[in-house]
Amino acid sequence: MNRLPARHWAASFATLLAALLAGCATPPPTTSGGVPIDTSRSAKAQDSRVLFLILHYTVADLPISLKVLSEHEVSAHYVVSDEAPPRIFRLVDESRRAWHSGASAWKGHRMLNASSIGIEIVHPGFKPGPDGERIYQPFSEAQMQALIPLLQDIVQRHRIRPDRILGHGEVSPAYKEDPGPTFPWRRLAELGITPPWPDASRVAAQRERFEALLPDAAWFQRALAQHGYPVEPTGAMDEQTQRVLMNFQMRYRPENHDGLPDAETAALLHVLTHPLTPP
Ligand SMILES: [Zn+2]
């Protein structure tokens, strides 16, 4: 086979490329009134509008999830199916708002649909056990293998901070609890996607302190709010506080998420709100 010398090849390629570009060059944008919009300069001071990444489970199966999320008044940017292997559907472009976390808040940010990407994982949530108790179902390894690179890609595209990757139940604790206590948050922490997991020896030391004297409701409300949860500082261990505690426990101590204050929950909260190296 005849080979062109490299520099000839490069020159022909450049000519071809220039011809192609000239052929399909898009005209400069104008307003509908015909005034041209010059896009030759681009500002250095800009970033993505996406600040949060919110994870959900659907409870419904794939056909119902896709129907509801594409045809009703709710949606998500992505749906991760429960098939083998899983498929990932994109229902809303990342530049647009999906309707997945209506009444939601985190650290003073409110109504997070405008500033988040939402991912729905097709998952049944829980099934009733023999005594009517909730048996939360595991997430399949295949689903996690599909989800993790999706998370990493989105985080990288929008430079989302690790502490802003949250569960729906964390930002809407009054009425939500997905992705539930079986979602492997610890694995995401160990992969560096979410902040480091609370250090076990620090938690043990704090637990001893709190076992001697359990903090009151106001302390829990202050600590939960400091971490980011939307909680009213009523000074009472009321239902809204227990819902927040339950969601906190589902993430950080999933084996017991009864929503009641205890020394271990206090210790986990203390360690998370007093990081040795501030984020
Ligand atoms: Zn949800």
XYZ file of C-alpha atoms and ligand atoms in Angstrom:
280
model
C 0.000 0.000 0.000
C 1.216 3.467 -0.918
C 1.721 5.719 2.052
C 1.887 9.509 1.921
C 4.665 11.096 3.946
C 3.277 12.216 7.301
C 3.453 15.943 6.553
C 1.578 15.512 3.243
C -1.038 13.478 5.006
C -1.407 16.134 7.691
C -1.697 18.875 5.060
C -4.372 16.969 3.101
C -6.265 16.290 6.326
C -6.178 19.975 7.273
C -7.502 20.947 3.807
C -10.252 18.365 4.032
C -11.188 19.467 7.551
C -11.314 23.132 6.513
C -13.553 22.242 3.556
C -15.856 20.229 5.780
C -16.063 22.970 8.377
C -16.759 25.616 5.733
C -19.472 23.424 4.242
C -21.396 22.927 7.464
C -20.562 26.109 9.344
C -23.597 27.264 11.275
C -24.554 30.889 10.740
C -23.949 33.165 13.772
C -27.029 33.383 16.050
C -29.316 36.368 15.832
C -32.352 37.502 17.785
C -35.743 37.078 16.154
C -35.388 40.787 15.310
C -32.268 40.044 13.271
C -29.663 41.526 15.651
C -26.573 39.299 15.606
C -25.395 37.748 18.889
C -21.621 37.647 19.103
C -20.458 34.504 20.882
C -16.750 35.028 20.205
C -16.038 35.835 23.882
C -16.844 33.537 26.770
C -16.787 34.514 30.450
C -14.347 32.852 32.838
C -16.749 33.359 35.762
C -19.370 30.680 35.212
C -20.312 27.265 36.503
C -23.035 24.659 36.285
C -26.450 25.400 37.708
C -26.450 21.823 39.028
C -25.385 21.761 42.691
C -27.014 18.548 43.959
C -27.415 14.933 42.888
C -30.507 13.296 44.381
C -31.029 9.524 44.457
C -34.435 7.842 44.494
C -36.046 4.442 44.237
C -39.196 4.042 42.199
C -41.111 1.371 44.199
C -42.770 0.553 40.844
C -41.414 -1.869 38.224
C -39.695 -0.684 35.023
C -42.727 -0.349 32.667
C -44.757 1.541 35.271
C -41.770 3.671 36.310
C -41.063 4.701 32.705
C -44.722 5.454 32.043
C -45.178 7.542 35.191
C -41.852 9.354 34.878
C -42.342 10.220 31.222
C -46.102 10.828 31.014
C -47.168 12.212 34.390
C -46.357 15.319 36.432
C -43.171 13.760 37.834
C -39.874 12.958 36.118
C -36.183 12.302 36.607
C -33.126 12.899 34.492
C -32.124 9.235 34.616
C -33.774 5.895 35.322
C -31.554 2.892 36.115
C -33.486 -0.274 35.267
C -33.504 -3.504 37.278
C -32.825 -5.661 34.218
C -29.766 -7.873 33.732
C -27.748 -6.064 32.574
C -29.427 -2.796 33.616
C -30.275 -0.119 31.078
C -29.997 3.593 31.818
C -32.721 5.843 30.395
C -32.330 9.596 30.131
C -35.758 11.203 30.277
C -34.701 14.823 30.827
C -31.602 16.557 29.465
C -29.148 17.543 32.233
C -29.474 21.201 31.210
C -33.191 21.136 32.036
C -35.166 20.738 35.247
C -36.707 17.372 36.106
C -39.552 17.197 38.626
C -38.262 14.696 41.170
C -37.785 16.434 44.543
C -40.630 18.930 44.917
C -40.713 20.188 48.510
C -37.073 19.720 49.444
C -34.284 21.539 51.246
C -30.642 21.191 52.267
C -28.487 23.691 54.140
C -30.697 26.649 53.244
C -31.148 25.625 49.587
C -34.816 25.036 48.841
C -36.898 23.403 46.089
C -33.925 21.469 44.787
C -35.389 20.500 41.397
C -33.956 23.730 39.978
C -30.429 22.932 41.158
C -30.186 19.149 40.979
C -29.936 16.075 38.796
C -32.352 13.306 39.819
C -31.706 9.599 39.362
C -34.496 7.063 39.854
C -33.390 3.495 40.542
C -35.990 0.878 39.657
C -36.370 -0.911 42.977
C -39.307 -2.207 45.031
C -38.366 -0.418 48.263
C -39.673 -2.804 50.897
C -41.929 -5.847 50.975
C -44.106 -6.815 53.932
C -42.673 -9.539 56.166
C -44.676 -12.300 57.919
C -45.610 -9.970 60.781
C -46.352 -7.037 58.508
C -42.897 -5.542 59.097
C -41.036 -3.788 56.309
C -38.329 -5.894 54.701
C -36.235 -3.528 52.620
C -34.914 -5.189 49.468
C -31.245 -5.155 48.448
C -29.866 -3.292 45.421
C -28.343 -5.711 42.894
C -24.629 -5.591 42.217
C -25.372 -5.135 38.495
C -27.475 -2.070 39.272
C -24.701 -0.587 41.414
C -22.161 -1.301 38.668
C -24.386 0.658 36.273
C -25.109 3.457 38.733
C -21.600 4.206 40.027
C -20.027 5.351 36.713
C -23.195 7.348 35.964
C -22.764 9.155 39.292
C -19.061 9.726 38.637
C -19.751 11.135 35.162
C -22.443 13.541 36.398
C -20.297 14.679 39.340
C -17.415 15.352 36.973
C -19.555 17.210 34.391
C -21.073 19.557 36.962
C -18.337 19.550 39.637
C -20.887 18.483 42.261
C -19.486 18.499 45.817
C -19.435 15.063 47.524
C -21.585 16.346 50.418
C -24.291 17.352 47.961
C -24.989 13.798 46.792
C -28.083 12.965 48.818
C -31.062 10.681 49.129
C -34.568 11.965 48.463
C -35.480 11.103 52.072
C -32.660 13.338 53.294
C -33.920 16.417 51.449
C -37.653 15.645 51.821
C -37.674 13.817 55.185
C -41.253 14.743 56.073
C -42.732 12.425 53.483
C -39.946 10.426 51.774
C -37.372 7.823 52.726
C -35.883 6.637 49.426
C -33.396 5.218 48.540
C -33.913 3.531 51.922
C -31.675 1.686 54.388
C -30.300 -0.908 51.940
C -28.748 1.657 49.608
C -24.955 1.211 49.921
C -23.963 4.733 50.964
C -20.848 3.433 52.685
C -19.596 2.006 49.404
C -20.000 5.410 47.720
C -18.005 6.965 50.583
C -15.240 4.373 50.206
C -15.082 5.148 46.480
C -14.636 8.845 47.304
C -17.906 9.796 45.594
C -19.481 10.956 48.881
C -17.622 12.319 51.960
C -15.500 9.962 54.114
C -17.466 7.566 56.343
C -17.480 8.554 60.049
C -14.318 7.155 61.650
C -15.206 4.139 63.841
C -12.826 4.963 66.714
C -14.042 8.574 66.917
C -17.662 7.335 66.884
C -16.898 4.817 69.687
C -15.296 7.509 71.869
C -18.205 9.904 71.381
C -20.721 7.137 71.949
C -19.278 6.513 75.406
C -19.675 10.201 76.224
C -23.285 10.291 74.993
C -24.157 7.062 76.797
C -23.316 8.844 80.046
C -25.660 11.688 79.090
C -27.939 11.577 76.045
C -28.338 15.049 74.493
C -31.810 16.619 74.433
C -34.068 17.187 71.413
C -32.740 20.718 70.845
C -29.172 19.329 70.566
C -30.259 16.734 67.967
C -32.152 19.389 65.995
C -29.143 21.728 65.997
C -26.755 18.963 64.908
C -29.103 17.652 62.191
C -29.586 21.198 60.841
C -25.828 21.828 60.953
C -25.281 18.695 58.888
C -27.838 19.991 56.356
C -31.190 18.384 57.114
C -34.356 20.486 57.006
C -35.636 20.295 60.613
C -37.616 22.803 62.686
C -35.921 23.788 65.979
C -38.961 23.092 68.165
C -36.984 21.778 71.143
C -39.212 18.679 71.242
C -38.561 15.170 69.917
C -41.590 15.542 67.643
C -42.597 13.598 64.551
C -40.743 15.829 62.067
C -37.513 15.366 64.068
C -37.995 11.607 64.242
C -38.546 11.473 60.463
C -35.223 13.298 59.968
C -33.487 11.030 62.488
C -34.879 7.974 60.682
C -33.505 9.201 57.355
C -30.150 9.999 58.975
C -30.020 6.514 60.503
C -31.047 4.860 57.203
C -27.903 6.311 55.665
C -25.370 6.079 58.495
C -26.686 3.230 60.696
C -29.083 1.283 58.494
C -29.445 -1.729 60.841
C -31.529 0.368 63.241
C -33.508 3.255 61.809
C -36.298 3.564 64.349
C -36.047 7.378 64.314
C -35.437 7.537 68.047
C -32.487 9.408 69.545
C -29.720 7.258 71.030
C -26.041 7.540 71.936
C -24.741 5.962 68.722
C -26.845 8.282 66.533
C -25.595 11.264 68.553
C -22.003 10.039 68.157
C -22.361 9.649 64.370
C -23.886 13.122 64.112
C -21.156 14.660 66.253
C -18.366 13.100 64.183
C -20.005 14.129 60.888
C -20.457 17.719 62.052
C -16.905 17.929 63.464
C -14.688 16.681 60.617
C -10.964 16.586 61.414
C -10.239 18.063 58.006
C -12.959 20.541 57.037
C -14.385 19.882 53.554
Zn -37.891 9.864 45.514
